[in-house]
N, CA and C atoms as an extended XYZ file, in Angstrom:
396
Properties=species:S:1:pos:R:3:atomname:S:1:resname:S:1:resid:I:1 pbc="F F F"
N         3.974      -38.540        3.152 N   UNK     1
C         5.647      -38.920        2.679 CA  UNK     1
C         5.482      -40.615        4.204 C   UNK     1
N         4.982      -41.056        5.235 N   UNK     2
C         4.392      -42.402        5.374 CA  UNK     2
C         3.379      -43.071        5.047 C   UNK     2
N         2.489      -42.832        3.648 N   UNK     3
C         2.591      -43.303        2.404 CA  UNK     3
C         2.771      -44.306        1.401 C   UNK     3
N         4.152      -43.189        1.478 N   UNK     4
C         4.865      -44.117        0.670 CA  UNK     4
C         5.857      -44.856        0.979 C   UNK     4
N         6.501      -44.468        1.954 N   UNK     5
C         7.603      -45.210        2.757 CA  UNK     5
C         6.559      -46.329        2.889 C   UNK     5
N         5.500      -46.622        3.604 N   UNK     6
C         4.012      -47.623        3.599 CA  UNK     6
C         4.456      -48.964        2.370 C   UNK     6
N         4.849      -48.544        1.248 N   UNK     7
C         3.864      -49.099        0.050 CA  UNK     7
C         5.646      -49.826       -0.801 C   UNK     7
N         6.152      -49.077       -0.165 N   UNK     8
C         8.526      -49.579       -0.440 CA  UNK     8
C         8.866      -48.043       -0.818 C   UNK     8
N         8.306      -46.911       -0.724 N   UNK     9
C         9.258      -45.330       -1.558 CA  UNK     9
C        10.107      -45.508       -0.303 C   UNK     9
N        10.995      -44.963       -1.327 N   UNK    10
C        12.167      -43.301        0.219 CA  UNK    10
C        11.458      -42.460       -0.505 C   UNK    10
N        11.590      -41.223        0.804 N   UNK    11
C        10.777      -39.768        0.387 CA  UNK    11
C        11.480      -39.314        1.579 C   UNK    11
N        12.197      -38.094        0.261 N   UNK    12
C        13.262      -37.556        1.544 CA  UNK    12
C        12.349      -35.786        1.388 C   UNK    12
N        12.421      -34.755        2.494 N   UNK    13
C        11.741      -34.305        2.149 CA  UNK    13
C        13.201      -32.607        2.179 C   UNK    13
N        14.302      -32.361        1.879 N   UNK    14
C        14.927      -31.891        3.214 CA  UNK    14
C        14.740      -30.631        3.089 C   UNK    14
N        14.838      -30.144        4.096 N   UNK    15
C        14.990      -28.792        4.586 CA  UNK    15
C        16.215      -27.569        3.657 C   UNK    15
N        15.053      -26.606        2.937 N   UNK    16
C        16.212      -25.817        1.804 CA  UNK    16
C        17.352      -25.188        2.455 C   UNK    16
N        18.015      -24.099        2.384 N   UNK    17
C        18.649      -23.387        2.623 CA  UNK    17
C        17.801      -22.862        3.400 C   UNK    17
N        17.772      -21.152        4.157 N   UNK    18
C        17.380      -20.877        5.020 CA  UNK    18
C        15.798      -21.095        6.013 C   UNK    18
N        16.140      -22.161        5.101 N   UNK    19
C        14.115      -22.905        5.721 CA  UNK    19
C        14.780      -23.893        6.579 C   UNK    19
N        13.373      -24.355        8.044 N   UNK    20
C        13.177      -24.975        8.736 CA  UNK    20
C        14.645      -25.579        8.979 C   UNK    20
N        15.677      -26.216       10.018 N   UNK    21
C        16.633      -26.519       10.501 CA  UNK    21
C        17.637      -26.621        9.773 C   UNK    21
N        17.937      -25.569        8.523 N   UNK    22
C        18.831      -25.809        8.160 CA  UNK    22
C        19.436      -24.400        8.277 C   UNK    22
N        20.849      -24.264        7.517 N   UNK    23
C        21.672      -22.493        8.437 CA  UNK    23
C        21.229      -21.352        7.300 C   UNK    23
N        21.159      -19.833        8.273 N   UNK    24
C        21.066      -19.609        7.398 CA  UNK    24
C        21.990      -18.994        7.013 C   UNK    24
N        22.490      -18.084        6.324 N   UNK    25
C        23.990      -17.474        4.788 CA  UNK    25
C        23.151      -16.049        5.272 C   UNK    25
N        24.377      -15.498        5.901 N   UNK    26
C        24.258      -13.537        5.145 CA  UNK    26
C        24.164      -13.287        4.284 C   UNK    26
N        24.771      -14.042        3.443 N   UNK    27
C        24.562      -13.335        1.571 CA  UNK    27
C        23.737      -14.056        1.415 C   UNK    27
N        22.821      -13.027        0.327 N   UNK    28
C        21.384      -13.095       -0.433 CA  UNK    28
C        21.903      -13.607       -2.055 C   UNK    28
N        23.436      -14.142       -2.072 N   UNK    29
C        23.748      -14.413       -3.132 CA  UNK    29
C        24.195      -16.089       -3.205 C   UNK    29
N        24.463      -15.902       -1.688 N   UNK    30
C        23.788      -17.766       -1.147 CA  UNK    30
C        23.128      -18.752       -1.292 C   UNK    30
N        21.805      -18.001       -1.519 N   UNK    31
C        20.131      -18.297       -2.475 CA  UNK    31
C        20.141      -19.058       -3.528 C   UNK    31
N        21.404      -19.020       -4.974 N   UNK    32
C        20.781      -18.935       -6.317 CA  UNK    32
C        19.960      -20.118       -6.111 C   UNK    32
N        19.952      -19.706       -7.568 N   UNK    33
C        19.090      -21.324       -7.660 CA  UNK    33
C        20.108      -22.352       -7.687 C   UNK    33
N        21.056      -21.951       -8.417 N   UNK    34
C        22.332      -22.421       -8.953 CA  UNK    34
C        22.924      -23.383       -6.297 C   UNK    34
N        23.080      -22.113       -6.648 N   UNK    35
C        23.424      -23.176       -4.708 CA  UNK    35
C        22.506      -24.354       -3.921 C   UNK    35
N        20.905      -23.611       -4.387 N   UNK    36
C        20.091      -24.890       -4.292 CA  UNK    36
C        20.330      -26.086       -4.361 C   UNK    36
N        20.075      -25.752       -6.318 N   UNK    37
C        19.947      -26.987       -6.871 CA  UNK    37
C        21.219      -27.795       -6.748 C   UNK    37
N        22.758      -26.808       -6.129 N   UNK    38
C        23.680      -28.027       -6.068 CA  UNK    38
C        23.333      -28.724       -5.165 C   UNK    38
N        22.948      -27.782       -3.251 N   UNK    39
C        22.172      -28.401       -2.422 CA  UNK    39
C        21.609      -29.707       -2.477 C   UNK    39
N        21.052      -30.093       -3.903 N   UNK    40
C        20.187      -30.973       -3.632 CA  UNK    40
C        21.137      -31.922       -4.804 C   UNK    40
N        21.997      -32.270       -5.539 N   UNK    41
C        22.821      -32.690       -6.361 CA  UNK    41
C        24.010      -33.452       -4.879 C   UNK    41
N        24.224      -32.689       -4.060 N   UNK    42
C        25.364      -33.187       -2.730 CA  UNK    42
C        24.731      -34.228       -1.756 C   UNK    42
N        23.710      -33.626       -2.032 N   UNK    43
C        22.459      -33.956       -0.813 CA  UNK    43
C        22.086      -35.805       -1.554 C   UNK    43
N        21.935      -36.097       -2.629 N   UNK    44
C        21.264      -37.332       -4.176 CA  UNK    44
C        23.239      -38.052       -3.900 C   UNK    44
N        24.075      -37.104       -4.395 N   UNK    45
C        26.081      -37.777       -4.011 CA  UNK    45
C        25.743      -38.185       -2.149 C   UNK    45
N        25.511      -37.544       -1.748 N   UNK    46
C        25.571      -38.219       -0.397 CA  UNK    46
C        25.381      -39.644        0.224 C   UNK    46
N        23.437      -39.745       -0.295 N   UNK    47
C        22.536      -40.605       -0.070 CA  UNK    47
C        22.410      -41.700       -1.180 C   UNK    47
N        23.742      -42.156       -1.975 N   UNK    48
C        23.887      -42.343       -3.358 CA  UNK    48
C        22.706      -43.110       -4.427 C   UNK    48
N        22.266      -41.535       -4.267 N   UNK    49
C        21.249      -41.836       -5.073 CA  UNK    49
C        21.660      -41.162       -7.024 C   UNK    49
N        20.917      -42.341       -7.817 N   UNK    50
C        21.615      -42.089       -8.681 CA  UNK    50
C        20.123      -41.135       -9.538 C   UNK    50
N        18.991      -41.696       -8.968 N   UNK    51
C        18.662      -40.600      -10.060 CA  UNK    51
C        17.178      -40.994       -8.718 C   UNK    51
N        16.270      -39.832       -9.156 N   UNK    52
C        15.777      -39.616       -8.426 CA  UNK    52
C        13.706      -38.866       -9.320 C   UNK    52
N        12.906      -39.502       -8.415 N   UNK    53
C        11.216      -39.121       -9.022 CA  UNK    53
C        11.501      -37.760       -8.536 C   UNK    53
N        11.409      -36.602       -9.249 N   UNK    54
C        11.551      -35.308       -7.604 CA  UNK    54
C        10.450      -34.272       -8.182 C   UNK    54
N         9.028      -33.669       -6.577 N   UNK    55
C         8.573      -33.140       -6.427 CA  UNK    55
C         8.779      -31.761       -5.515 C   UNK    55
N         8.139      -31.075       -6.062 N   UNK    56
C         8.359      -29.493       -5.697 CA  UNK    56
C         7.469      -28.709       -5.813 C   UNK    56
N         6.515      -27.977       -4.412 N   UNK    57
C         5.443      -27.276       -4.205 CA  UNK    57
C         6.201      -25.762       -3.744 C   UNK    57
N         5.362      -24.764       -4.703 N   UNK    58
C         6.011      -23.492       -4.826 CA  UNK    58
C         7.126      -23.053       -4.671 C   UNK    58
N         8.472      -22.321       -3.838 N   UNK    59
C         9.214      -22.291       -4.467 CA  UNK    59
C        10.513      -23.782       -4.731 C   UNK    59
N         9.425      -24.430       -3.670 N   UNK    60
C        10.337      -26.345       -3.991 CA  UNK    60
C         9.817      -26.390       -5.393 C   UNK    60
N         9.525      -25.960       -6.130 N   UNK    61
C         8.787      -26.255       -7.292 CA  UNK    61
C         9.436      -26.258       -8.647 C   UNK    61
N         9.734      -24.877       -8.096 N   UNK    62
C        11.153      -23.754       -8.943 CA  UNK    62
C        12.985      -24.821       -9.387 C   UNK    62
N        12.788      -25.436       -7.635 N   UNK    63
C        14.182      -26.364       -6.912 CA  UNK    63
C        13.704      -27.434       -8.223 C   UNK    63
N        12.743      -27.913       -8.122 N   UNK    64
C        12.876      -29.328       -8.965 CA  UNK    64
C        13.122      -28.836      -10.839 C   UNK    64
N        12.189      -27.933      -10.928 N   UNK    65
C        12.851      -27.854      -12.262 CA  UNK    65
C        13.553      -27.281      -12.401 C   UNK    65
N        14.864      -26.534      -11.595 N   UNK    66
C        16.157      -26.243      -11.811 CA  UNK    66
C        17.339      -27.178      -12.070 C   UNK    66
N        16.535      -28.329      -11.106 N   UNK    67
C        17.086      -30.325      -11.299 CA  UNK    67
C        17.121      -30.458      -12.380 C   UNK    67
N        16.371      -30.619      -13.427 N   UNK    68
C        16.147      -30.980      -13.746 CA  UNK    68
C        17.048      -30.385      -15.622 C   UNK    68
N        16.543      -28.939      -15.258 N   UNK    69
C        17.024      -28.429      -16.493 CA  UNK    69
C        18.541      -28.726      -16.169 C   UNK    69
N        19.195      -28.698      -15.077 N   UNK    70
C        20.517      -28.498      -14.574 CA  UNK    70
C        21.507      -30.240      -15.028 C   UNK    70
N        20.714      -30.428      -14.600 N   UNK    71
C        21.365      -32.189      -14.067 CA  UNK    71
C        20.057      -33.179      -14.580 C   UNK    71
N        19.902      -33.057      -15.394 N   UNK    72
C        18.654      -34.250      -16.494 CA  UNK    72
C        19.039      -35.831      -15.571 C   UNK    72
N        20.542      -35.974      -15.706 N   UNK    73
C        20.878      -36.936      -16.035 CA  UNK    73
C        20.270      -37.742      -13.728 C   UNK    73
N        20.051      -37.011      -13.114 N   UNK    74
C        19.291      -37.449      -11.767 CA  UNK    74
C        18.067      -37.122      -11.707 C   UNK    74
N        17.629      -36.480      -12.789 N   UNK    75
C        15.864      -37.015      -13.068 CA  UNK    75
C        15.227      -37.915      -13.717 C   UNK    75
N        14.464      -38.916      -13.050 N   UNK    76
C        13.763      -39.790      -13.755 CA  UNK    76
C        12.195      -39.322      -14.494 C   UNK    76
N        11.517      -39.006      -12.911 N   UNK    77
C        10.319      -37.773      -13.965 CA  UNK    77
C        10.394      -36.829      -12.258 C   UNK    77
N         9.257      -35.452      -13.062 N   UNK    78
C         9.404      -34.534      -11.800 CA  UNK    78
C         7.722      -34.105      -12.240 C   UNK    78
N         7.224      -33.270      -10.538 N   UNK    79
C         5.625      -33.174      -10.421 CA  UNK    79
C         6.107      -31.820      -10.073 C   UNK    79
N         5.444      -30.569      -10.427 N   UNK    80
C         5.750      -29.243      -10.020 CA  UNK    80
C         4.382      -29.217       -9.184 C   UNK    80
N         4.953      -28.704       -8.605 N   UNK    81
C         2.700      -28.011       -8.024 CA  UNK    81
C         2.765      -27.273       -7.700 C   UNK    81
N         1.812      -26.021       -7.899 N   UNK    82
C         1.801      -25.193       -7.722 CA  UNK    82
C         2.415      -23.751       -8.455 C   UNK    82
N         3.601      -23.495       -8.997 N   UNK    83
C         4.409      -22.947      -10.192 CA  UNK    83
C         5.000      -23.477      -10.872 C   UNK    83
N         4.767      -23.014      -12.202 N   UNK    84
C         5.043      -23.318      -13.373 CA  UNK    84
C         6.438      -22.872      -13.786 C   UNK    84
N         7.099      -23.443      -14.535 N   UNK    85
C         8.558      -23.920      -14.692 CA  UNK    85
C         8.882      -21.752      -15.058 C   UNK    85
N         9.778      -21.468      -14.828 N   UNK    86
C         9.770      -20.012      -15.637 CA  UNK    86
C        11.525      -19.764      -15.575 C   UNK    86
N        12.247      -19.543      -16.473 N   UNK    87
C        13.553      -19.130      -16.886 CA  UNK    87
C        14.039      -18.793      -14.878 C   UNK    87
N        15.670      -18.205      -15.018 N   UNK    88
C        16.301      -17.618      -13.888 CA  UNK    88
C        15.856      -16.324      -15.472 C   UNK    88
N        16.157      -15.596      -14.057 N   UNK    89
C        15.998      -14.188      -14.830 CA  UNK    89
C        17.429      -13.303      -14.740 C   UNK    89
N        17.693      -12.647      -15.149 N   UNK    90
C        19.164      -12.350      -14.935 CA  UNK    90
C        18.644      -10.806      -13.743 C   UNK    90
N        17.441      -10.406      -13.342 N   UNK    91
C        17.062       -9.629      -12.237 CA  UNK    91
C        17.009      -10.527      -11.359 C   UNK    91
N        17.649       -9.610       -9.913 N   UNK    92
C        17.276      -10.405       -8.671 CA  UNK    92
C        16.036      -10.545       -8.847 C   UNK    92
N        15.934      -11.390       -7.280 N   UNK    93
C        14.149      -12.422       -7.733 CA  UNK    93
C        13.544      -10.781       -6.636 C   UNK    93
N        14.315       -9.742       -5.765 N   UNK    94
C        14.064       -8.588       -4.517 CA  UNK    94
C        13.215       -7.720       -5.923 C   UNK    94
N        13.964       -7.678       -7.161 N   UNK    95
C        13.531       -6.103       -7.818 CA  UNK    95
C        12.667       -6.593       -9.089 C   UNK    95
N        12.462       -8.205       -9.009 N   UNK    96
C        10.992       -9.297       -9.458 CA  UNK    96
C        10.225       -8.858       -8.485 C   UNK    96
N         9.899       -8.503       -7.305 N   UNK    97
C         9.018       -8.942       -6.238 CA  UNK    97
C         8.736       -7.015       -6.270 C   UNK    97
N         9.861       -6.718       -6.295 N   UNK    98
C         9.609       -4.993       -6.457 CA  UNK    98
C         8.513       -4.701       -6.851 C   UNK    98
N         8.573       -5.278       -8.434 N   UNK    99
C         8.255       -5.043       -9.816 CA  UNK    99
C         5.929       -5.084      -10.018 C   UNK    99
N         6.571       -6.410       -9.058 N   UNK   100
C         4.514       -6.642       -8.154 CA  UNK   100
C         3.634       -6.147       -7.143 C   UNK   100
N         4.559       -5.114       -6.572 N   UNK   101
C         3.841       -4.133       -5.789 CA  UNK   101
C         3.707       -4.839       -4.386 C   UNK   101
N         3.384       -3.379       -3.934 N   UNK   102
C         3.193       -4.572       -2.101 CA  UNK   102
C         2.631       -5.487       -1.445 C   UNK   102
N         1.525       -5.489       -3.029 N   UNK   103
C         0.649       -5.813       -2.168 CA  UNK   103
C         0.442       -8.049       -2.666 C   UNK   103
N         1.776       -8.147       -3.193 N   UNK   104
C         2.410       -9.051       -4.046 CA  UNK   104
C         3.151      -10.109       -2.429 C   UNK   104
N         2.233      -11.443       -2.156 N   UNK   105
C         2.022      -11.456       -0.660 CA  UNK   105
C         3.506      -11.620        0.198 C   UNK   105
N         4.838      -12.188       -1.045 N   UNK   106
C         6.182      -11.879       -1.015 CA  UNK   106
C         6.990      -10.405       -0.284 C   UNK   106
N         6.103       -9.770       -1.130 N   UNK   107
C         6.441       -8.713       -0.176 CA  UNK   107
C         6.304       -8.113        1.055 C   UNK   107
N         4.849       -8.481        0.635 N   UNK   108
C         3.902       -8.228        2.243 CA  UNK   108
C         4.737       -8.372        3.486 C   UNK   108
N         5.176       -9.622        2.866 N   UNK   109
C         5.419      -10.167        4.385 CA  UNK   109
C         6.813      -10.306        4.601 C   UNK   109
N         7.335       -9.799        4.234 N   UNK   110
C         8.862       -9.241        4.648 CA  UNK   110
C         9.134       -8.056        5.207 C   UNK   110
N         7.983       -7.393        6.020 N   UNK   111
C         7.769       -6.608        6.310 CA  UNK   111
C         7.470       -6.850        8.114 C   UNK   111
N         8.565       -6.790        8.575 N   UNK   112
C         8.290       -6.976       10.530 CA  UNK   112
C         6.450       -6.975       10.910 C   UNK   112
N         6.174       -8.332       10.836 N   UNK   113
C         4.463       -8.298       11.970 CA  UNK   113
C         3.474       -7.599       11.188 C   UNK   113
N         4.085       -8.131        9.726 N   UNK   114
C         2.307       -7.362        8.825 CA  UNK   114
C         2.544       -9.000        8.892 C   UNK   114
N         2.596       -9.935        8.327 N   UNK   115
C         2.025      -11.098        8.634 CA  UNK   115
C         0.956      -11.452        9.160 C   UNK   115
N         1.888      -11.456       10.420 N   UNK   116
C         1.182      -11.800       11.574 CA  UNK   116
C         0.098      -11.178       12.120 C   UNK   116
N        -0.095       -9.587       11.898 N   UNK   117
C        -1.462       -8.948       11.546 CA  UNK   117
C        -2.119       -9.484       10.261 C   UNK   117
N        -2.087       -9.868        9.048 N   UNK   118
C        -2.852       -9.693        8.600 CA  UNK   118
C        -3.794      -11.976        8.540 C   UNK   118
N        -2.469      -12.466        9.172 N   UNK   119
C        -3.436      -13.865        9.248 CA  UNK   119
C        -4.349      -13.566       10.493 C   UNK   119
N        -3.982      -12.629       12.164 N   UNK   120
C        -4.701      -12.342       12.904 CA  UNK   120
C        -6.450      -11.919       12.648 C   UNK   120
N        -6.364      -10.764       11.616 N   UNK   121
C        -7.186      -10.574       11.056 CA  UNK   121
C        -8.451      -11.504       10.656 C   UNK   121
N        -7.571      -13.411        9.925 N   UNK   122
C        -8.333      -13.601        8.977 CA  UNK   122
C        -9.105      -14.420       10.077 C   UNK   122
N        -7.488      -15.393       11.338 N   UNK   123
C        -8.372      -15.854       12.785 CA  UNK   123
C       -10.397      -15.410       13.141 C   UNK   123
N        -9.475      -13.805       13.497 N   UNK   124
C       -10.868      -13.418       14.076 CA  UNK   124
C       -11.574      -13.078       13.297 C   UNK   124
N       -11.781      -13.572       11.595 N   UNK   125
C       -12.941      -13.208       10.857 CA  UNK   125
C       -13.285      -14.835       10.856 C   UNK   125
N       -12.397      -15.728       10.884 N   UNK   126
C       -13.001      -16.590       10.823 CA  UNK   126
C       -13.666      -17.307       11.898 C   UNK   126
N       -13.181      -16.992       13.574 N   UNK   127
C       -14.140      -17.043       14.205 CA  UNK   127
C       -15.576      -16.490       14.733 C   UNK   127
N       -15.084      -15.411       14.240 N   UNK   128
C       -16.146      -15.293       13.829 CA  UNK   128
C       -17.868      -16.041       13.082 C   UNK   128
N       -17.796      -16.422       11.891 N   UNK   129
C       -17.478      -17.095       11.154 CA  UNK   129
C       -18.250      -18.089       11.662 C   UNK   129
N       -17.628      -19.519       12.463 N   UNK   130
C       -17.953      -20.301       12.871 CA  UNK   130
C       -18.951      -20.317       14.645 C   UNK   130
N       -18.993      -18.803       14.797 N   UNK   131
C       -19.312      -18.363       16.980 CA  UNK   131
C       -20.701      -18.400       16.400 C   UNK   131
N       -21.283      -17.671       14.828 N   UNK   132
C       -22.161      -17.357       14.800 CA  UNK   132
C       -23.178      -18.432       14.275 C   UNK   132
């Protein structure tokens, strides 16, 4: 972001709902793509940015793709990294993830402590490789 700013660009990296320093909402329905894209549009309005070049990675790529779909008037260009566009499903994300099974990383890491155990094993293996 500093490199972009040094070249005269304005770069924003907002915390999406429930991420970083944003508020956490109890109702899962508050995290629909409509709400999240609405947050981005509200931010653009607040900053008086009529059109932007959007870059999104992972979940942010889905937000970027849907911003283009819902509000093409606000987007100059888009780059999606790591996740292609896929249309909104009538099923909930939890139903979709459940179909992918317990091995799907998002499903796995919903279980308290599971991510920490997996990363700890990874760190131990990495230490062994580096120390030998």
